[in-house]
Amino acid sequence: MDEFKVNIKKIVLNLIVALFLSFFAFFLIAWLFHRGSFILLFRAVRPLYLLIALGLVIVEWLLEALRIQKIIHALGSDIGYGEILKISLIGSFFAKITPFDTGGEPFEIYFLHKNRGLTLGESTAVIMIKTLLGHFARLFLGMLLPFLVIFFWKQWLFTKTARILVNIGIFIYLGFISLLLFVTIKPQSAKRIIFYLLHRQIFLRFHLSKVKEWLDKLNRTIDDFEEAKLKILQTKASDLAVIGIYSLLCWTLIILLPVVLLYGMGVYSPILQTASIAIIFYLATAYAPTPGSSGAAELGFATLFAVLVPKPLLGIFVLIWRLFSYYTGLLIGGALTLREIISKKLKSVK
């Protein structure tokens, strides 16, 4: 990963696809449920709650950067908080325009390695541990909050189709966590599997000139990763606990966003039920195959929250939630990405 080349045409294409899918989903929701003027309904939302919602989003950004910095400190390295915040926001932008939300981590790994002096293995360890702790925090809340959900969610009037989709989404999510956990705990075993696959005839036939280079780089990266992982895990238990708490706080802020927005619209649904449905949504739609989960996110959110939100308000509720949870980060991260491309810190390709 000596260079992270940015294909501007692909970024623009993914962005267009994401926006199109979002607008199409909004159109369907509005056609099925909406009555009245979006503008009038938006004006009816109390401004104080919109400010609180924006505050939740910003604080979550700050905590996300803080937990990356804490993990880096555990390695004995030091990177300025402002730089980490920028890397985190740009990584979030790439995640929001790539299928399965998978584009953010490679960027963060590259920038920590190339511009901040960490080895490739160290930067990989930082981001993988950050990602894994985030998944554990999400899963923990998904088990704790809906301790109720496990027993009562069928009573929340989800349709049969919604229940099937939720179960499929959670199954995929747990499978991804299992794979990530395996690679983190047993990197040498993962390396042997990858070595075995790369030595298969199909790779040797078409990529013979590159296979050795890939294997050498993979070998160095995994060795550096394992060394960095051990160094992080040997840090003070209190520091690891703080990183875990930051991860929980990040996800708590994320699932409180729909609670705040509903209160701003005058819909006083039980907080625990709202938060539980939110965490079910984030577990079930974590890896939708569209850029930034666009389309799937809006339709899934509307489907699950239809049990709480009056139909005339459902469209504006989904729109405002997506505005804060997706478009705000897309705008800020996109602006920072453009600045990096202009300043040549990110190399673009045609």
Short mmCIF file of C-alpha atoms in Angstrom, two decimals:
data_model
loop_
_atom_site.label_atom_id
_atom_site.label_comp_id
_atom_site.label_asym_id
_atom_site.label_seq_id
_atom_site.Cartn_x
_atom_site.Cartn_y
_atom_site.Cartn_z
CA MET A 1 0.00 0.00 0.00
CA ASP A 2 2.62 2.50 -1.11
CA GLU A 3 0.02 4.65 -2.85
CA PHE A 4 -3.66 5.20 -2.32
CA LYS A 5 -4.88 6.31 -5.73
CA VAL A 6 -8.25 7.98 -5.86
CA ASN A 7 -10.34 7.45 -8.96
CA ILE A 8 -12.33 10.67 -9.12
CA LYS A 9 -14.68 9.32 -11.79
CA LYS A 10 -15.50 6.33 -9.60
CA ILE A 11 -16.09 8.58 -6.58
CA VAL A 12 -18.50 10.74 -8.60
CA LEU A 13 -20.25 7.67 -10.02
CA ASN A 14 -20.67 6.07 -6.58
CA LEU A 15 -21.90 9.38 -5.20
CA ILE A 16 -24.49 9.69 -7.98
CA VAL A 17 -25.65 6.10 -7.41
CA ALA A 18 -25.93 6.68 -3.64
CA LEU A 19 -27.93 9.88 -4.10
CA PHE A 20 -30.18 8.31 -6.74
CA LEU A 21 -30.97 5.31 -4.54
CA SER A 22 -31.67 7.60 -1.57
CA PHE A 23 -34.00 9.83 -3.58
CA PHE A 24 -35.75 6.80 -5.07
CA ALA A 25 -36.28 5.38 -1.57
CA PHE A 26 -37.61 8.74 -0.35
CA PHE A 27 -39.99 8.82 -3.32
CA LEU A 28 -41.33 5.36 -2.45
CA ILE A 29 -41.75 6.26 1.23
CA ALA A 30 -43.48 9.53 0.36
CA TRP A 31 -45.74 7.78 -2.16
CA LEU A 32 -46.71 5.06 0.31
CA PHE A 33 -47.02 7.04 3.52
CA HIS A 34 -46.66 10.78 3.15
CA ARG A 35 -49.47 13.28 3.32
CA GLY A 36 -49.01 17.05 3.28
CA SER A 37 -46.09 19.38 2.63
CA PHE A 38 -42.56 18.28 3.54
CA ILE A 39 -41.60 21.92 4.10
CA LEU A 40 -44.47 22.56 6.51
CA LEU A 41 -43.71 19.35 8.40
CA PHE A 42 -40.01 20.21 8.59
CA ARG A 43 -40.82 23.65 9.99
CA ALA A 44 -42.99 21.98 12.62
CA VAL A 45 -39.93 20.18 14.05
CA ARG A 46 -38.73 22.11 17.08
CA PRO A 47 -35.37 23.81 16.33
CA LEU A 48 -33.91 22.96 19.74
CA TYR A 49 -34.17 19.25 18.97
CA LEU A 50 -32.52 19.75 15.58
CA LEU A 51 -29.61 21.45 17.35
CA ILE A 52 -29.41 18.59 19.86
CA ALA A 53 -29.40 16.11 16.96
CA LEU A 54 -26.55 17.99 15.27
CA GLY A 55 -24.70 18.02 18.60
CA LEU A 56 -25.04 14.23 18.89
CA VAL A 57 -23.55 13.79 15.41
CA ILE A 58 -20.61 16.13 16.08
CA VAL A 59 -19.80 14.61 19.48
CA GLU A 60 -19.85 11.14 17.89
CA TRP A 61 -17.29 12.33 15.32
CA LEU A 62 -15.08 13.69 18.11
CA LEU A 63 -15.30 10.47 20.13
CA GLU A 64 -14.52 8.37 17.05
CA ALA A 65 -11.28 10.29 16.54
CA LEU A 66 -10.50 10.14 20.25
CA ARG A 67 -10.67 6.37 20.38
CA ILE A 68 -8.34 6.07 17.37
CA GLN A 69 -5.91 8.37 19.16
CA LYS A 70 -6.12 6.26 22.32
CA ILE A 71 -5.26 3.08 20.39
CA ILE A 72 -2.33 4.85 18.72
CA HIS A 73 -1.08 5.98 22.14
CA ALA A 74 -1.17 2.34 23.24
CA LEU A 75 1.40 1.67 20.50
CA GLY A 76 3.66 4.33 21.96
CA SER A 77 3.07 6.67 19.01
CA ASP A 78 1.58 10.14 18.97
CA ILE A 79 -0.48 11.79 16.24
CA GLY A 80 -2.25 15.12 16.63
CA TYR A 81 -5.95 14.95 17.40
CA GLY A 82 -6.87 17.31 14.56
CA GLU A 83 -5.09 15.10 12.03
CA ILE A 84 -6.83 11.98 13.33
CA LEU A 85 -10.22 13.73 13.19
CA LYS A 86 -9.56 14.65 9.55
CA ILE A 87 -8.52 11.09 8.68
CA SER A 88 -11.62 9.72 10.43
CA LEU A 89 -13.99 12.08 8.59
CA ILE A 90 -12.44 11.36 5.19
CA GLY A 91 -12.58 7.64 5.96
CA SER A 92 -16.25 8.08 6.81
CA PHE A 93 -16.78 9.76 3.43
CA PHE A 94 -15.26 6.81 1.56
CA ALA A 95 -17.40 4.40 3.62
CA LYS A 96 -20.51 6.38 2.65
CA ILE A 97 -19.87 6.02 -1.09
CA THR A 98 -18.75 2.37 -1.25
CA PRO A 99 -20.83 -0.85 -1.22
CA PHE A 100 -21.06 -2.56 2.18
CA ASP A 101 -19.58 0.63 3.75
CA THR A 102 -16.13 -0.94 3.31
CA GLY A 103 -14.16 1.93 1.77
CA GLY A 104 -13.33 3.82 4.96
CA GLU A 105 -10.93 1.46 6.71
CA PRO A 106 -8.45 1.06 3.79
CA PHE A 107 -8.16 4.84 3.53
CA GLU A 108 -7.58 5.25 7.27
CA ILE A 109 -4.94 2.50 7.23
CA TYR A 110 -3.18 4.11 4.27
CA PHE A 111 -3.11 7.62 5.71
CA LEU A 112 -1.89 6.51 9.14
CA HIS A 113 0.86 4.51 7.42
CA LYS A 114 1.90 6.89 4.64
CA ASN A 115 1.56 10.29 6.28
CA ARG A 116 1.99 9.58 9.97
CA GLY A 117 4.88 7.13 10.17
CA LEU A 118 3.16 4.00 11.45
CA THR A 119 4.14 0.74 9.77
CA LEU A 120 1.49 -0.81 7.57
CA GLY A 121 0.96 -3.55 10.18
CA GLU A 122 0.63 -0.99 13.00
CA SER A 123 -1.90 1.13 11.13
CA THR A 124 -3.82 -2.03 10.18
CA ALA A 125 -3.87 -3.11 13.84
CA VAL A 126 -5.12 0.30 14.97
CA ILE A 127 -8.02 0.38 12.50
CA MET A 128 -8.94 -3.31 12.89
CA ILE A 129 -9.04 -3.05 16.68
CA LYS A 130 -11.03 0.18 16.41
CA THR A 131 -13.46 -1.52 14.02
CA LEU A 132 -13.72 -4.67 16.13
CA LEU A 133 -14.41 -2.71 19.33
CA GLY A 134 -17.06 -0.74 17.46
CA HIS A 135 -18.74 -3.96 16.34
CA PHE A 136 -18.61 -5.37 19.86
CA ALA A 137 -20.15 -2.16 21.24
CA ARG A 138 -22.93 -2.33 18.65
CA LEU A 139 -23.52 -6.01 19.39
CA PHE A 140 -23.47 -5.39 23.16
CA LEU A 141 -26.14 -2.71 22.85
CA GLY A 142 -28.02 -4.97 20.45
CA MET A 143 -28.17 -7.62 23.18
CA LEU A 144 -28.62 -5.32 26.17
CA LEU A 145 -31.30 -2.90 24.92
CA PRO A 146 -33.40 -5.46 23.25
CA PHE A 147 -33.06 -7.95 25.99
CA LEU A 148 -36.59 -6.68 25.53
CA VAL A 149 -36.39 -7.13 21.80
CA ILE A 150 -35.46 -10.80 22.04
CA PHE A 151 -38.68 -11.44 23.94
CA PHE A 152 -40.99 -8.70 22.73
CA TRP A 153 -39.99 -7.61 19.23
CA LYS A 154 -42.60 -9.82 17.57
CA GLN A 155 -45.20 -7.92 19.57
CA TRP A 156 -44.00 -4.65 18.00
CA LEU A 157 -46.01 -5.48 14.89
CA PHE A 158 -43.10 -5.96 12.50
CA THR A 159 -44.33 -7.58 9.31
CA LYS A 160 -43.23 -11.10 8.46
CA THR A 161 -41.08 -9.72 5.62
CA ALA A 162 -39.41 -7.24 7.97
CA ARG A 163 -38.63 -9.99 10.49
CA ILE A 164 -37.09 -12.18 7.76
CA LEU A 165 -34.93 -9.31 6.47
CA VAL A 166 -33.81 -8.42 10.00
CA ASN A 167 -32.82 -12.03 10.69
CA ILE A 168 -30.86 -12.24 7.42
CA GLY A 169 -29.13 -8.93 8.12
CA ILE A 170 -28.12 -9.92 11.65
CA PHE A 171 -26.86 -13.29 10.38
CA ILE A 172 -24.63 -11.54 7.82
CA TYR A 173 -23.44 -9.10 10.47
CA LEU A 174 -22.49 -11.88 12.90
CA GLY A 175 -20.69 -13.70 10.10
CA PHE A 176 -18.63 -10.61 9.32
CA ILE A 177 -17.73 -10.11 12.99
CA SER A 178 -16.68 -13.76 13.25
CA LEU A 179 -14.38 -13.37 10.25
CA LEU A 180 -12.89 -10.14 11.60
CA LEU A 181 -12.41 -11.72 15.02
CA PHE A 182 -10.67 -14.74 13.47
CA VAL A 183 -8.25 -12.54 11.51
CA THR A 184 -7.53 -10.44 14.62
CA ILE A 185 -6.98 -13.36 17.00
CA LYS A 186 -5.34 -15.78 14.55
CA PRO A 187 -3.51 -13.65 11.96
CA GLN A 188 -0.99 -16.40 11.21
CA SER A 189 -3.80 -18.86 10.47
CA ALA A 190 -5.44 -16.26 8.24
CA LYS A 191 -2.09 -15.77 6.50
CA ARG A 192 -1.76 -19.50 5.83
CA ILE A 193 -5.25 -19.61 4.32
CA ILE A 194 -4.51 -16.62 2.08
CA PHE A 195 -1.14 -18.12 1.08
CA TYR A 196 -2.92 -21.35 0.16
CA LEU A 197 -5.51 -19.53 -1.95
CA LEU A 198 -2.94 -17.37 -3.73
CA HIS A 199 -0.96 -20.48 -4.67
CA ARG A 200 -3.97 -21.99 -6.44
CA GLN A 201 -3.65 -22.40 -10.17
CA ILE A 202 -6.13 -19.65 -10.99
CA PHE A 203 -3.92 -17.00 -9.35
CA LEU A 204 -0.65 -18.45 -10.60
CA ARG A 205 -2.00 -18.51 -14.14
CA PHE A 206 -3.20 -14.93 -14.33
CA HIS A 207 -1.10 -13.09 -11.73
CA LEU A 208 2.19 -14.96 -11.64
CA SER A 209 4.29 -11.79 -11.75
CA LYS A 210 2.45 -10.26 -8.81
CA VAL A 211 1.83 -13.23 -6.53
CA LYS A 212 5.31 -13.20 -4.97
CA GLU A 213 5.09 -9.44 -4.37
CA TRP A 214 1.67 -9.87 -2.74
CA LEU A 215 2.90 -12.69 -0.52
CA ASP A 216 6.01 -10.79 0.60
CA LYS A 217 3.97 -7.69 1.44
CA LEU A 218 1.29 -9.78 3.16
CA ASN A 219 3.93 -11.58 5.23
CA ARG A 220 5.48 -8.30 6.44
CA THR A 221 2.12 -6.69 7.11
CA ILE A 222 0.76 -9.59 9.17
CA ASP A 223 3.97 -9.87 11.19
CA ASP A 224 3.87 -6.11 11.91
CA PHE A 225 0.17 -6.38 12.68
CA GLU A 226 0.68 -9.16 15.22
CA GLU A 227 3.48 -7.27 16.93
CA ALA A 228 1.36 -4.10 17.09
CA LYS A 229 -1.68 -6.03 18.34
CA LEU A 230 0.32 -7.57 21.19
CA LYS A 231 1.69 -4.16 22.11
CA ILE A 232 -1.83 -2.70 22.22
CA LEU A 233 -3.20 -5.61 24.26
CA GLN A 234 -0.33 -5.29 26.75
CA THR A 235 -1.29 -1.72 27.55
CA LYS A 236 -3.01 -0.84 30.82
CA ALA A 237 -6.38 -2.49 31.32
CA SER A 238 -7.77 0.92 32.28
CA ASP A 239 -6.74 2.35 28.88
CA LEU A 240 -8.40 -0.52 27.03
CA ALA A 241 -11.51 0.00 29.16
CA VAL A 242 -11.56 3.69 28.20
CA ILE A 243 -11.35 2.77 24.50
CA GLY A 244 -14.23 0.33 24.98
CA ILE A 245 -16.28 3.00 26.77
CA TYR A 246 -15.66 5.45 23.93
CA SER A 247 -16.95 2.81 21.51
CA LEU A 248 -20.10 2.32 23.59
CA LEU A 249 -20.63 6.09 23.84
CA CYS A 250 -20.30 6.45 20.06
CA TRP A 251 -23.02 3.91 19.45
CA THR A 252 -25.20 5.28 22.23
CA LEU A 253 -25.14 8.69 20.54
CA ILE A 254 -25.98 7.12 17.18
CA ILE A 255 -29.05 5.28 18.49
CA LEU A 256 -30.21 8.34 20.47
CA LEU A 257 -30.49 10.35 17.25
CA PRO A 258 -33.91 8.95 16.22
CA VAL A 259 -35.12 9.34 19.82
CA VAL A 260 -34.29 13.06 19.75
CA LEU A 261 -35.81 13.57 16.31
CA LEU A 262 -39.07 11.87 17.29
CA TYR A 263 -39.35 14.07 20.38
CA GLY A 264 -38.69 17.09 18.19
CA MET A 265 -41.64 16.04 16.03
CA GLY A 266 -43.88 15.60 19.06
CA VAL A 267 -43.87 11.79 18.88
CA TYR A 268 -43.19 10.58 22.42
CA SER A 269 -42.60 6.89 21.84
CA PRO A 270 -40.92 4.98 24.69
CA ILE A 271 -37.20 5.78 24.59
CA LEU A 272 -36.12 2.19 25.16
CA GLN A 273 -38.33 0.88 22.38
CA THR A 274 -37.10 3.56 19.95
CA ALA A 275 -33.46 2.88 20.83
CA SER A 276 -34.00 -0.87 20.53
CA ILE A 277 -35.49 -0.57 17.05
CA ALA A 278 -32.60 1.71 16.08
CA ILE A 279 -29.97 -0.82 17.15
CA ILE A 280 -31.87 -3.62 15.37
CA PHE A 281 -31.75 -1.47 12.24
CA TYR A 282 -28.00 -0.87 12.53
CA LEU A 283 -27.32 -4.55 13.09
CA ALA A 284 -29.53 -5.71 10.23
CA THR A 285 -28.43 -3.19 7.58
CA ALA A 286 -24.74 -2.89 8.48
CA TYR A 287 -23.55 -4.37 5.20
CA ALA A 288 -26.06 -3.53 2.51
CA PRO A 289 -24.52 -3.95 -0.97
CA THR A 290 -25.27 -0.39 -2.14
CA PRO A 291 -22.98 2.66 -1.77
CA GLY A 292 -23.37 3.87 1.80
CA SER A 293 -26.31 1.46 2.18
CA SER A 294 -28.35 4.04 0.24
CA GLY A 295 -31.86 2.93 -0.58
CA ALA A 296 -31.65 -0.03 1.80
CA ALA A 297 -31.06 2.29 4.76
CA GLU A 298 -34.04 4.55 4.06
CA LEU A 299 -36.46 1.73 3.26
CA GLY A 300 -35.25 -0.41 6.17
CA PHE A 301 -35.49 2.49 8.61
CA ALA A 302 -39.00 3.34 7.43
CA THR A 303 -40.11 -0.30 7.62
CA LEU A 304 -38.93 -0.77 11.20
CA PHE A 305 -40.06 2.62 12.53
CA ALA A 306 -43.49 2.37 10.91
CA VAL A 307 -44.61 0.69 14.15
CA LEU A 308 -43.85 3.88 16.12
CA VAL A 309 -44.22 6.83 13.78
CA PRO A 310 -47.60 8.03 12.46
CA LYS A 311 -47.73 7.43 8.71
CA PRO A 312 -48.05 11.12 7.74
CA LEU A 313 -44.79 11.84 9.60
CA LEU A 314 -42.79 8.80 8.51
CA GLY A 315 -41.38 10.36 5.33
CA ILE A 316 -40.11 13.55 6.97
CA PHE A 317 -38.75 11.54 9.92
CA VAL A 318 -36.65 9.32 7.62
CA LEU A 319 -35.51 12.36 5.62
CA ILE A 320 -34.32 14.32 8.67
CA TRP A 321 -32.66 11.24 10.20
CA ARG A 322 -30.77 10.56 6.96
CA LEU A 323 -29.81 14.23 6.72
CA PHE A 324 -28.05 14.08 10.08
CA SER A 325 -26.77 10.50 10.05
CA TYR A 326 -25.52 10.40 6.44
CA TYR A 327 -25.52 13.64 4.47
CA THR A 328 -23.82 15.79 7.11
CA GLY A 329 -20.82 13.44 7.24
CA LEU A 330 -20.91 13.04 3.46
CA LEU A 331 -20.66 16.82 3.00
CA ILE A 332 -17.89 17.45 5.55
CA GLY A 333 -15.90 14.35 4.60
CA GLY A 334 -16.31 15.12 0.90
CA ALA A 335 -15.01 18.67 1.37
CA LEU A 336 -11.95 17.38 3.26
CA THR A 337 -11.35 14.71 0.61
CA LEU A 338 -11.47 17.33 -2.16
CA ARG A 339 -8.96 19.46 -0.26
CA GLU A 340 -6.60 16.49 0.08
CA ILE A 341 -6.85 15.74 -3.64
CA ILE A 342 -6.17 19.38 -4.54
CA SER A 343 -3.19 19.48 -2.17
CA LYS A 344 -1.86 16.26 -3.80
CA LYS A 345 -1.84 14.32 -0.52
CA LEU A 346 -4.21 11.94 -2.27
CA LYS A 347 -3.10 10.99 -5.76
CA SER A 348 -5.91 10.92 -8.29
CA VAL A 349 -6.12 8.73 -11.36
CA LYS A 350 -8.24 9.23 -14.44
#
